[in-house]
CSV table of C-alpha atoms in Angstrom, one decimal:
chain,number,residue,atom,x,y,z
F,9,MET,CA,54.8,-1.7,-11.5
F,10,VAL,CA,56.0,-2.8,-15.1
F,11,ASN,CA,58.9,-1.7,-17.0
F,12,ALA,CA,60.1,-2.3,-20.5
F,13,THR,CA,61.5,-5.6,-19.4
F,14,ASN,CA,59.9,-7.3,-17.3
F,15,LEU,CA,56.9,-9.7,-17.7
F,16,LEU,CA,55.2,-9.7,-14.6
F,17,PRO,CA,53.2,-7.1,-12.6
F,18,TYR,CA,54.4,-5.9,-9.2
F,19,GLU,CA,52.2,-4.2,-6.4
F,20,PRO,CA,53.6,-2.9,-3.1
F,21,SER,CA,51.6,-2.2,-0.2
F,22,THR,CA,53.2,-1.5,3.8
F,23,ASP,CA,52.0,-2.1,7.2
F,24,PRO,CA,51.8,0.4,8.6
F,25,LYS,CA,50.2,2.3,6.3
F,26,PRO,CA,52.1,4.9,5.8
F,27,LEU,CA,55.2,3.3,6.7
F,28,ARG,CA,57.1,6.0,9.3
F,29,VAL,CA,60.7,6.5,10.0
F,30,SER,CA,62.4,5.8,13.3
F,31,SER,CA,63.2,8.5,15.7
F,32,ALA,CA,65.8,8.8,18.2
F,33,GLU,CA,63.5,7.8,21.0
F,34,GLU,CA,61.8,5.0,19.5
F,35,THR,CA,62.6,2.7,16.4
F,36,GLU,CA,59.8,1.9,13.7
F,37,TYR,CA,59.6,-1.3,12.4
F,38,GLY,CA,57.4,-2.3,9.2
F,39,SER,CA,56.4,-4.8,6.7
F,40,VAL,CA,56.6,-4.7,2.8
F,41,ASN,CA,54.3,-6.8,0.9
F,42,ILE,CA,54.9,-7.2,-2.8
F,43,ASN,CA,52.1,-8.9,-4.8
F,44,VAL,CA,53.1,-10.5,-8.0
F,45,GLY,CA,51.0,-11.2,-11.3
F,46,GLY,CA,47.8,-9.3,-10.5
F,47,GLY,CA,46.0,-7.9,-13.6
F,48,ILE,CA,48.2,-9.9,-15.9
F,49,THR,CA,47.1,-10.3,-19.5
F,50,THR,CA,49.5,-12.1,-21.3
F,51,SER,CA,50.8,-15.8,-20.2
F,52,ALA,CA,54.1,-15.7,-18.5
F,53,TRP,CA,56.4,-18.2,-16.6
F,54,CYS,CA,58.7,-17.7,-13.8
F,55,ASN,CA,61.4,-19.8,-11.8
F,56,LYS,CA,62.8,-17.2,-9.7
F,57,ILE,CA,62.7,-13.6,-8.2
F,58,THR,CA,65.0,-11.7,-6.7
F,59,VAL,CA,64.5,-8.7,-4.2
F,60,ARG,CA,67.3,-6.0,-3.5
F,61,VAL,CA,66.6,-3.8,-0.4
F,62,PRO,CA,68.5,-0.8,-0.1
F,63,VAL,CA,70.4,-0.9,3.1
F,64,GLY,CA,71.7,2.2,4.6
F,65,ALA,CA,71.1,5.7,6.8
F,66,GLY,CA,70.0,7.7,3.7
F,67,ALA,CA,66.7,8.7,2.3
F,68,GLU,CA,66.8,6.2,-0.5
F,69,HIS,CA,67.7,3.5,1.8
F,70,LEU,CA,65.0,1.4,3.8
F,71,THR,CA,66.9,-0.1,6.7
F,72,THR,CA,70.4,-0.1,8.4
F,73,GLU,CA,69.6,-3.8,9.4
F,74,GLY,CA,69.3,-5.7,6.2
F,75,ALA,CA,70.3,-9.0,7.7
F,76,ASP,CA,67.2,-8.9,10.6
F,77,ILE,CA,64.7,-8.7,7.7
F,78,ARG,CA,62.3,-11.7,7.9
F,79,THR,CA,61.1,-13.3,4.8
F,80,GLY,CA,57.8,-14.9,3.6
F,81,ALA,CA,55.9,-16.3,0.4
F,82,SER,CA,52.6,-17.7,-0.6
F,83,THR,CA,52.6,-21.4,-0.8
F,84,GLY,CA,54.7,-23.2,-3.3
F,85,TRP,CA,57.3,-20.4,-2.9
F,86,THR,CA,60.7,-20.5,-0.7
F,87,PRO,CA,62.3,-17.5,0.4
F,88,SER,CA,66.1,-17.4,1.2
F,89,ALA,CA,67.7,-15.6,4.4
F,90,PRO,CA,68.7,-11.9,3.5
F,91,THR,CA,72.3,-11.6,2.1
F,92,VAL,CA,73.9,-8.1,3.0
F,93,SER,CA,76.4,-7.2,-0.1
F,94,GLY,CA,77.0,-4.3,-1.9
F,95,GLY,CA,74.6,-1.7,-0.1
F,96,PHE,CA,71.6,-4.3,-0.5
F,97,ALA,CA,70.1,-7.2,1.5
F,98,VAL,CA,69.2,-9.6,-1.1
F,99,ILE,CA,66.7,-12.2,-0.9
F,100,THR,CA,65.7,-14.9,-3.3
F,101,PHE,CA,62.0,-16.4,-3.6
F,102,THR,CA,62.1,-19.7,-5.8
F,103,PRO,CA,59.0,-22.0,-6.4
F,104,ALA,CA,59.1,-25.7,-6.1
F,105,ARG,CA,58.7,-25.8,-10.2
F,106,ALA,CA,58.3,-23.2,-12.7
F,107,VAL,CA,54.8,-21.2,-12.4
F,108,GLN,CA,52.6,-19.9,-15.2
F,109,PHE,CA,50.9,-16.7,-14.1
F,110,THR,CA,47.7,-16.5,-15.9
F,111,GLY,CA,45.8,-14.5,-13.2
F,112,GLN,CA,46.9,-15.8,-9.7
F,113,ILE,CA,48.7,-13.7,-7.5
F,114,VAL,CA,51.9,-14.5,-5.8
F,115,THR,CA,52.8,-12.7,-2.4
F,116,LEU,CA,56.3,-12.0,-1.6
F,117,THR,CA,56.8,-10.6,2.3
F,118,LEU,CA,59.5,-8.7,4.0
F,119,SER,CA,58.8,-8.1,7.6
F,120,ASN,CA,60.5,-7.0,10.9
F,121,ILE,CA,62.2,-3.8,8.9
F,122,ALA,CA,63.6,-1.6,11.3
F,123,VAL,CA,63.2,1.5,9.1
F,124,ASN,CA,65.9,4.2,9.2
F,125,ARG,CA,65.7,7.9,10.6
F,126,THR,CA,65.4,9.7,7.1
F,127,ALA,CA,62.3,10.2,5.3
F,128,GLY,CA,62.0,9.7,1.5
F,129,GLN,CA,61.3,7.5,-1.3
F,130,VAL,CA,62.9,4.0,-1.3
F,131,SER,CA,63.2,2.1,-4.7
F,132,ILE,CA,63.5,-1.8,-4.2
F,133,ALA,CA,64.9,-3.5,-6.8
F,134,ILE,CA,63.6,-6.9,-8.6
F,135,VAL,CA,65.1,-9.1,-10.7
F,136,GLU,CA,62.7,-11.9,-12.3
F,137,SER,CA,63.9,-14.8,-14.1
F,138,SER,CA,61.1,-15.1,-16.4
F,139,SER,CA,59.9,-16.4,-20.1
F,140,ARG,CA,57.0,-16.2,-22.4
F,141,THR,CA,57.1,-20.4,-22.6
F,142,ASN,CA,58.1,-22.6,-19.9
F,143,GLY,CA,61.6,-22.5,-21.0
F,144,SER,CA,64.8,-20.3,-22.0
F,145,PHE,CA,64.4,-18.1,-19.0
F,146,THR,CA,66.0,-14.9,-18.8
F,147,ASN,CA,66.6,-12.6,-16.2
F,148,LYS,CA,64.5,-9.1,-16.4
F,149,ASP,CA,64.5,-5.8,-14.4
F,150,ALA,CA,61.6,-4.3,-12.4
F,151,ALA,CA,61.2,-2.1,-9.2
F,152,VAL,CA,58.8,-1.0,-6.6
F,153,GLU,CA,59.0,2.3,-4.7
F,154,VAL,CA,58.1,2.4,-1.0
F,155,ASP,CA,57.4,5.7,0.9
F,156,LYS,CA,59.0,6.7,4.3
F,157,PHE,CA,56.8,9.4,6.0
F,158,PRO,CA,58.3,11.7,8.9
F,159,ALA,CA,58.5,10.2,12.0
F,160,GLY,CA,55.2,10.5,13.9
F,161,PHE,CA,53.2,11.3,10.9
F,162,VAL,CA,49.5,10.3,11.6
F,163,PHE,CA,46.8,9.9,8.7
F,164,ARG,CA,43.8,8.0,9.9
F,165,ASN,CA,40.4,7.7,10.8
F,166,PHE,CA,39.2,9.2,7.5
F,167,ALA,CA,35.2,9.0,7.8
F,168,PRO,CA,31.9,10.6,7.3
F,169,GLU,CA,29.8,11.7,10.5
F,170,LYS,CA,26.6,10.0,8.9
F,171,ILE,CA,27.3,7.1,6.9
F,172,MET,CA,23.8,8.1,5.0
F,173,VAL,CA,22.2,11.1,4.5
F,174,GLU,CA,19.0,12.2,3.1
F,175,ASN,CA,18.7,13.0,-0.7
F,176,GLY,CA,20.1,16.5,-1.0
F,177,GLU,CA,21.7,16.9,2.3
F,178,VAL,CA,25.4,17.8,2.7
F,179,ALA,CA,28.1,15.2,4.0
F,180,VAL,CA,30.5,15.8,6.6
F,181,LEU,CA,34.0,14.1,6.9
F,182,ARG,CA,36.7,14.1,9.2
F,183,TRP,CA,40.0,12.5,10.1
F,184,GLU,CA,43.1,12.6,12.0
F,185,GLY,CA,46.2,13.9,10.4
F,186,SER,CA,49.6,15.4,10.8
F,187,ASP,CA,50.9,18.7,8.9
F,188,ALA,CA,50.4,17.9,5.3
F,189,LYS,CA,48.8,18.9,2.3
F,190,TYR,CA,45.1,17.4,1.9
F,191,THR,CA,43.2,17.3,-1.3
F,192,MET,CA,39.6,15.8,-1.4
F,193,HIS,CA,38.7,13.8,-4.6
F,194,TRP,CA,35.0,12.8,-4.8
F,195,GLY,CA,32.1,12.4,-7.1
F,196,ASP,CA,32.5,14.3,-10.2
F,197,THR,CA,35.5,16.4,-9.0
F,198,PRO,CA,38.5,14.4,-10.3
F,199,ALA,CA,41.0,17.5,-9.9
F,200,GLY,CA,40.1,17.6,-6.1
F,201,VAL,CA,39.7,20.4,-3.9
F,202,SER,CA,42.6,21.5,-1.7
F,203,LEU,CA,42.2,21.4,2.0
F,204,ASP,CA,45.8,22.2,3.5
F,205,LYS,CA,45.4,22.7,7.3
F,206,GLU,CA,41.6,21.5,7.4
F,207,ARG,CA,40.6,18.2,9.3
F,208,VAL,CA,36.9,18.6,8.7
F,209,TRP,CA,35.2,18.9,5.5
F,210,SER,CA,31.5,19.5,4.1
F,211,THR,CA,30.5,18.5,0.4
F,212,PRO,CA,29.6,22.0,-1.2
F,213,ARG,CA,26.2,20.6,-2.3
F,214,GLY,CA,23.9,17.9,-1.1
F,215,LEU,CA,24.4,14.2,-2.2
F,216,THR,CA,22.0,12.7,-4.5
F,217,THR,CA,23.3,9.1,-4.8
F,218,VAL,CA,25.9,6.8,-3.4
F,219,THR,CA,29.1,8.8,-3.3
F,220,GLY,CA,32.8,7.7,-2.8
F,221,PHE,CA,35.6,10.3,-1.3
F,222,MET,CA,39.5,9.9,-1.3
F,223,LEU,CA,41.5,11.9,0.7
F,224,ARG,CA,45.2,12.3,-0.2
F,225,ALA,CA,48.1,13.5,1.9
F,226,GLU,CA,51.2,15.0,0.5
F,227,VAL,CA,54.3,15.5,2.4
F,228,THR,CA,57.5,16.7,1.0
F,229,ALA,CA,60.8,14.7,2.5
F,230,GLY,CA,64.1,13.7,0.9
F,231,GLY,CA,63.6,15.7,-2.3
F,232,VAL,CA,60.6,14.2,-3.4
F,233,THR,CA,56.6,14.1,-2.6
F,234,LEU,CA,55.4,11.5,-0.4
F,235,THR,CA,51.5,10.7,-1.1
F,236,HIS,CA,49.3,8.3,1.0
F,237,THR,CA,45.4,8.5,0.4
F,238,LEU,CA,42.5,6.9,2.4
F,239,THR,CA,39.1,6.6,1.1
F,240,THR,CA,35.3,6.3,2.3
F,241,ALA,CA,32.0,6.3,1.0
F,242,VAL,CA,28.3,7.7,1.8
F,243,THR,CA,25.3,6.3,1.1
F,244,VAL,CA,22.0,8.2,0.4
F,245,ARG,CA,18.4,7.1,1.5
F,246,ILE,CA,16.2,7.1,-1.5
F,247,PRO,CA,19.0,8.2,-4.0
F,248,ASP,CA,18.7,9.3,-7.8
F,249,LEU,CA,19.8,6.6,-9.9
F,250,VAL,CA,21.6,7.0,-13.4
F,251,VAL,CA,22.4,3.8,-15.1
F,252,ARG,CA,23.0,3.0,-18.6
F,253,ASN,CA,20.6,-0.5,-18.8
F,254,LEU,CA,18.2,-1.2,-16.3
F,255,THR,CA,16.2,-4.7,-15.9
F,256,VAL,CA,13.5,-4.9,-13.4
F,257,GLN,CA,12.4,-8.5,-12.5
F,258,GLY,CA,9.2,-7.5,-10.4
F,259,PRO,CA,6.7,-4.8,-10.3
F,260,ALA,CA,8.1,-1.0,-10.4
F,261,THR,CA,6.5,2.0,-8.7
F,262,PHE,CA,7.1,5.4,-9.8
F,263,ALA,CA,5.8,8.1,-7.3
F,264,ASP,CA,6.3,10.9,-9.6
F,265,SER,CA,6.5,11.7,-13.4
F,266,VAL,CA,8.7,9.7,-15.9
F,267,SER,CA,10.4,11.6,-18.6
F,268,LEU,CA,12.5,10.4,-21.6
F,269,THR,CA,14.8,13.1,-22.2
F,270,ASN,CA,16.2,11.9,-25.5
F,271,THR,CA,13.7,12.7,-28.1
F,272,ALA,CA,15.1,10.1,-30.2
F,273,LYS,CA,14.4,7.4,-28.0
F,274,ASP,CA,11.4,5.0,-27.7
F,275,LEU,CA,9.2,3.8,-24.8
F,276,THR,CA,8.4,0.2,-25.5
F,277,VAL,CA,5.9,-1.6,-23.6
F,278,ALA,CA,4.8,-5.2,-24.3
F,279,GLY,CA,1.5,-4.9,-22.1
F,280,SER,CA,-0.7,-2.3,-21.4
F,281,VAL,CA,-0.4,1.3,-20.1
F,282,ARG,CA,-3.0,2.6,-17.7
F,283,GLY,CA,-3.8,5.4,-15.2
F,284,ALA,CA,-3.6,5.1,-11.8
F,285,GLY,CA,-6.7,3.3,-9.9
F,286,SER,CA,-9.6,4.7,-12.0
F,287,ASN,CA,-7.8,7.7,-13.4
F,288,PRO,CA,-7.5,8.2,-17.1
F,289,LEU,CA,-4.4,8.0,-19.1
F,290,ARG,CA,-4.0,11.6,-19.8
F,291,VAL,CA,-2.0,13.3,-22.7
F,292,SER,CA,-1.2,16.7,-21.6
F,293,GLN,CA,1.4,18.2,-24.0
F,294,ASN,CA,0.1,20.8,-26.4
F,295,ALA,CA,1.5,19.0,-29.0
F,296,GLY,CA,-1.1,16.2,-28.3
F,297,LEU,CA,-1.2,12.5,-29.2
F,298,LYS,CA,0.5,11.3,-32.7
F,299,VAL,CA,-0.2,7.5,-33.5
F,300,ASP,CA,1.8,6.3,-36.5
F,301,ALA,CA,-0.1,2.9,-36.5
F,302,VAL,CA,-3.4,1.6,-35.7
F,303,LEU,CA,-5.4,2.8,-33.1
F,304,ASN,CA,-7.7,0.4,-31.5
F,305,VAL,CA,-10.2,1.6,-28.8
F,306,THR,CA,-12.6,-1.1,-27.2
F,307,GLY,CA,-14.7,1.2,-24.9
F,308,ALA,CA,-16.4,4.6,-25.3
F,309,SER,CA,-14.3,7.8,-26.3
F,310,THR,CA,-15.4,11.3,-25.9
F,311,PHE,CA,-13.6,14.3,-27.8
F,312,ASN,CA,-14.4,17.7,-26.5
F,313,ASN,CA,-13.1,19.4,-29.7
F,314,SER,CA,-13.3,18.9,-33.1
F,315,ILE,CA,-11.9,16.1,-35.1
F,316,THR,CA,-9.9,16.5,-38.4
F,317,THR,CA,-9.4,13.5,-40.7
F,318,SER,CA,-7.5,13.5,-44.2
F,319,GLY,CA,-9.1,10.0,-45.0
F,320,ASP,CA,-12.3,8.3,-44.4
F,321,VAL,CA,-14.1,7.7,-41.5
F,322,THR,CA,-15.2,4.2,-41.0
F,323,ALA,CA,-17.7,3.0,-38.5
F,324,SER,CA,-19.4,-0.7,-38.2
F,325,GLY,CA,-22.4,0.9,-36.4
F,326,ASN,CA,-24.5,4.5,-36.6
F,327,VAL,CA,-22.6,7.8,-36.5
F,328,LYS,CA,-24.4,10.3,-34.6
F,329,ALA,CA,-24.0,13.9,-34.1
F,330,GLY,CA,-25.7,15.9,-31.2
F,331,GLY,CA,-27.5,12.5,-30.0
F,332,ASN,CA,-28.8,12.4,-33.7
F,333,ARG,CA,-27.6,9.8,-36.3
F,334,VAL,CA,-25.6,11.3,-39.1
F,335,LEU,CA,-26.6,10.8,-43.0
F,336,ARG,CA,-24.4,8.1,-44.7
F,337,ALA,CA,-23.9,7.8,-48.4
F,338,GLY,CA,-27.2,6.0,-50.1
F,339,ASP,CA,-29.6,6.9,-47.7
F,340,THR,CA,-33.1,7.7,-48.6
F,341,LEU,CA,-34.8,10.9,-47.4
F,342,ARG,CA,-37.9,12.8,-47.4
F,343,PHE,CA,-38.6,16.2,-47.3
F,344,VAL,CA,-41.8,17.4,-45.5
F,345,SER,CA,-43.1,20.8,-45.4
F,346,HIS,CA,-44.8,22.7,-42.4
F,347,ALA,CA,-48.3,21.4,-43.5
F,348,ASN,CA,-47.1,17.9,-43.2
F,349,ARG,CA,-46.7,17.5,-47.2
F,350,TYR,CA,-43.8,15.7,-48.5
F,351,LEU,CA,-41.7,16.6,-51.4
F,352,GLN,CA,-41.8,14.2,-54.5
F,353,GLU,CA,-40.7,14.4,-58.0
F,354,GLY,CA,-43.8,13.9,-60.8
F,355,PRO,CA,-47.5,15.3,-60.9
F,356,ASP,CA,-49.7,15.1,-57.9
F,357,TYR,CA,-53.6,15.3,-59.0
F,358,GLY,CA,-54.8,14.6,-55.4
F,359,GLY,CA,-52.9,17.6,-53.8
F,360,GLU,CA,-51.3,15.4,-51.2
F,361,LYS,CA,-47.9,16.3,-52.4
F,362,GLU,CA,-46.0,19.5,-53.0
F,363,VAL,CA,-45.0,18.9,-56.5
F,364,ALA,CA,-41.4,20.3,-57.8
F,365,GLN,CA,-41.0,20.2,-61.7
F,366,THR,CA,-38.7,22.9,-62.2
F,367,SER,CA,-35.2,23.7,-61.6
F,368,ARG,CA,-36.3,27.3,-60.9
F,369,THR,CA,-38.3,26.1,-57.8
F,370,LEU,CA,-36.5,27.6,-54.4
F,371,TYR,CA,-37.2,25.9,-51.2
F,372,SER,CA,-36.5,27.7,-47.8
F,373,ASN,CA,-34.4,25.7,-44.7
F,374,ALA,CA,-37.1,26.9,-42.6
F,375,ALA,CA,-40.3,25.4,-44.5
F,376,TRP,CA,-38.8,22.0,-45.2
F,377,ARG,CA,-37.8,19.1,-42.8
F,378,THR,CA,-35.9,15.9,-43.5
F,379,GLN,CA,-36.8,12.4,-42.3
F,380,HIS,CA,-35.1,9.2,-43.1
F,381,VAL,CA,-36.9,6.7,-45.0
F,382,SER,CA,-34.7,4.0,-45.3
F,383,SER,CA,-30.6,3.5,-44.6
F,384,ALA,CA,-27.9,2.5,-47.0
F,385,SER,CA,-26.7,-0.9,-46.4
F,386,SER,CA,-23.0,0.1,-47.0
F,387,PHE,CA,-21.2,3.3,-46.3
F,388,GLY,CA,-19.9,3.4,-49.7
F,389,LYS,CA,-21.6,5.6,-52.6
F,390,GLU,CA,-23.7,3.8,-55.0
F,391,PRO,CA,-25.1,5.7,-58.5
F,392,GLU,CA,-28.4,7.0,-57.9
F,393,GLY,CA,-29.9,4.8,-60.9
F,394,MET,CA,-28.5,1.7,-58.7
F,395,GLN,CA,-30.2,2.4,-55.4
F,396,GLU,CA,-33.8,0.5,-54.7
F,397,PRO,CA,-36.8,2.6,-54.8
F,398,GLU,CA,-38.6,2.9,-51.8
F,399,ASP,CA,-42.1,2.3,-51.7
F,400,LEU,CA,-43.8,5.4,-50.4
F,401,ALA,CA,-47.5,4.7,-51.5
F,402,LEU,CA,-48.0,3.2,-48.1
F,403,ASP,CA,-46.9,6.2,-46.1
F,404,GLU,CA,-49.5,7.9,-44.1
F,405,ARG,CA,-50.8,11.4,-44.7
F,406,THR,CA,-49.6,12.5,-41.4
F,407,VAL,CA,-46.0,12.3,-41.1
F,408,THR,CA,-44.6,10.5,-37.8
F,409,PRO,CA,-41.0,12.0,-36.9
F,410,ASP,CA,-38.3,9.7,-37.1
F,411,PRO,CA,-37.1,8.6,-33.3
F,412,GLN,CA,-33.8,8.7,-34.1
F,413,LEU,CA,-33.7,12.3,-35.7
């Protein structure tokens, strides 16, 4: 832990986990390891660390045999033998020279501890001689807490019945434990699920992704709540996957549909989007397909319903409807009657042509049919006076139908 004065962080651990008190029949021995410097964010120098272990028979004491504690430390640090004074076993750890903590961890070890017979929580005092620079060292206080569980307390073997389940399958977890309050933390349930006397637990729903579980045991002793946790995990075969950013270096296969649930997001493809095998790429939503830029189609396209456009339709070849060519602006047409006579402006003294010289003449759709005489060279409209005249004098009296109509 880090308090308001110390520069270095301290993290304790025990062996066994959890530490148990002795009984009249058996003395329990244990070790306390204190890791120094883990997770430090600002540079700090240290030239000495003193540890003060409470000695006595109470809940707040660790042992009655302080002089028997054995000590050890990381390379470069030298621990002193314990000196019992004023209710504490005092051990000093000194480096060969002042050490700058910039990410490294130093471990201080207290072993061969004969734990006393009273369960409770012990506060081990620490005094560090430290400085922000390599000089002007001053003593600063810190402390770590160690829990002593009741004699014979057991909390172990927390594991799933199956380390891998099918997607959607319920996971079952078991453990061994003495009487305690047990709380299961897992997945998206940070508040935990209280279990009390249970030693087996099934997830309330099937798992869909790799899930971690933490089981916490709580025992009240010495006026405080003692806590110990165990963790495990269950994997899922073919799990659901939720990621923030995903980069795939090789081919990816989707056996089911792919959806973009956020309508404000785009799907960007550097290559092509194709239907599987010989199947076409299908847009099945009622809203259809909206193209905000140019749409290039290199193959044949079939439209099974009407096409609506607010602008021009431009084609480099003929546009056909029902197999017939559609008229274009500038095309020249000939209107032919049922008697194979065609309509022409102006007098006809030979009687070969139907003559229309008045705007009051009416013509029925059933009596006339049209034929292309020539096609315009451009899709754009030209004024009637600028169109090239067609030579109709060479037309035969019997009209041959246009094969494209």
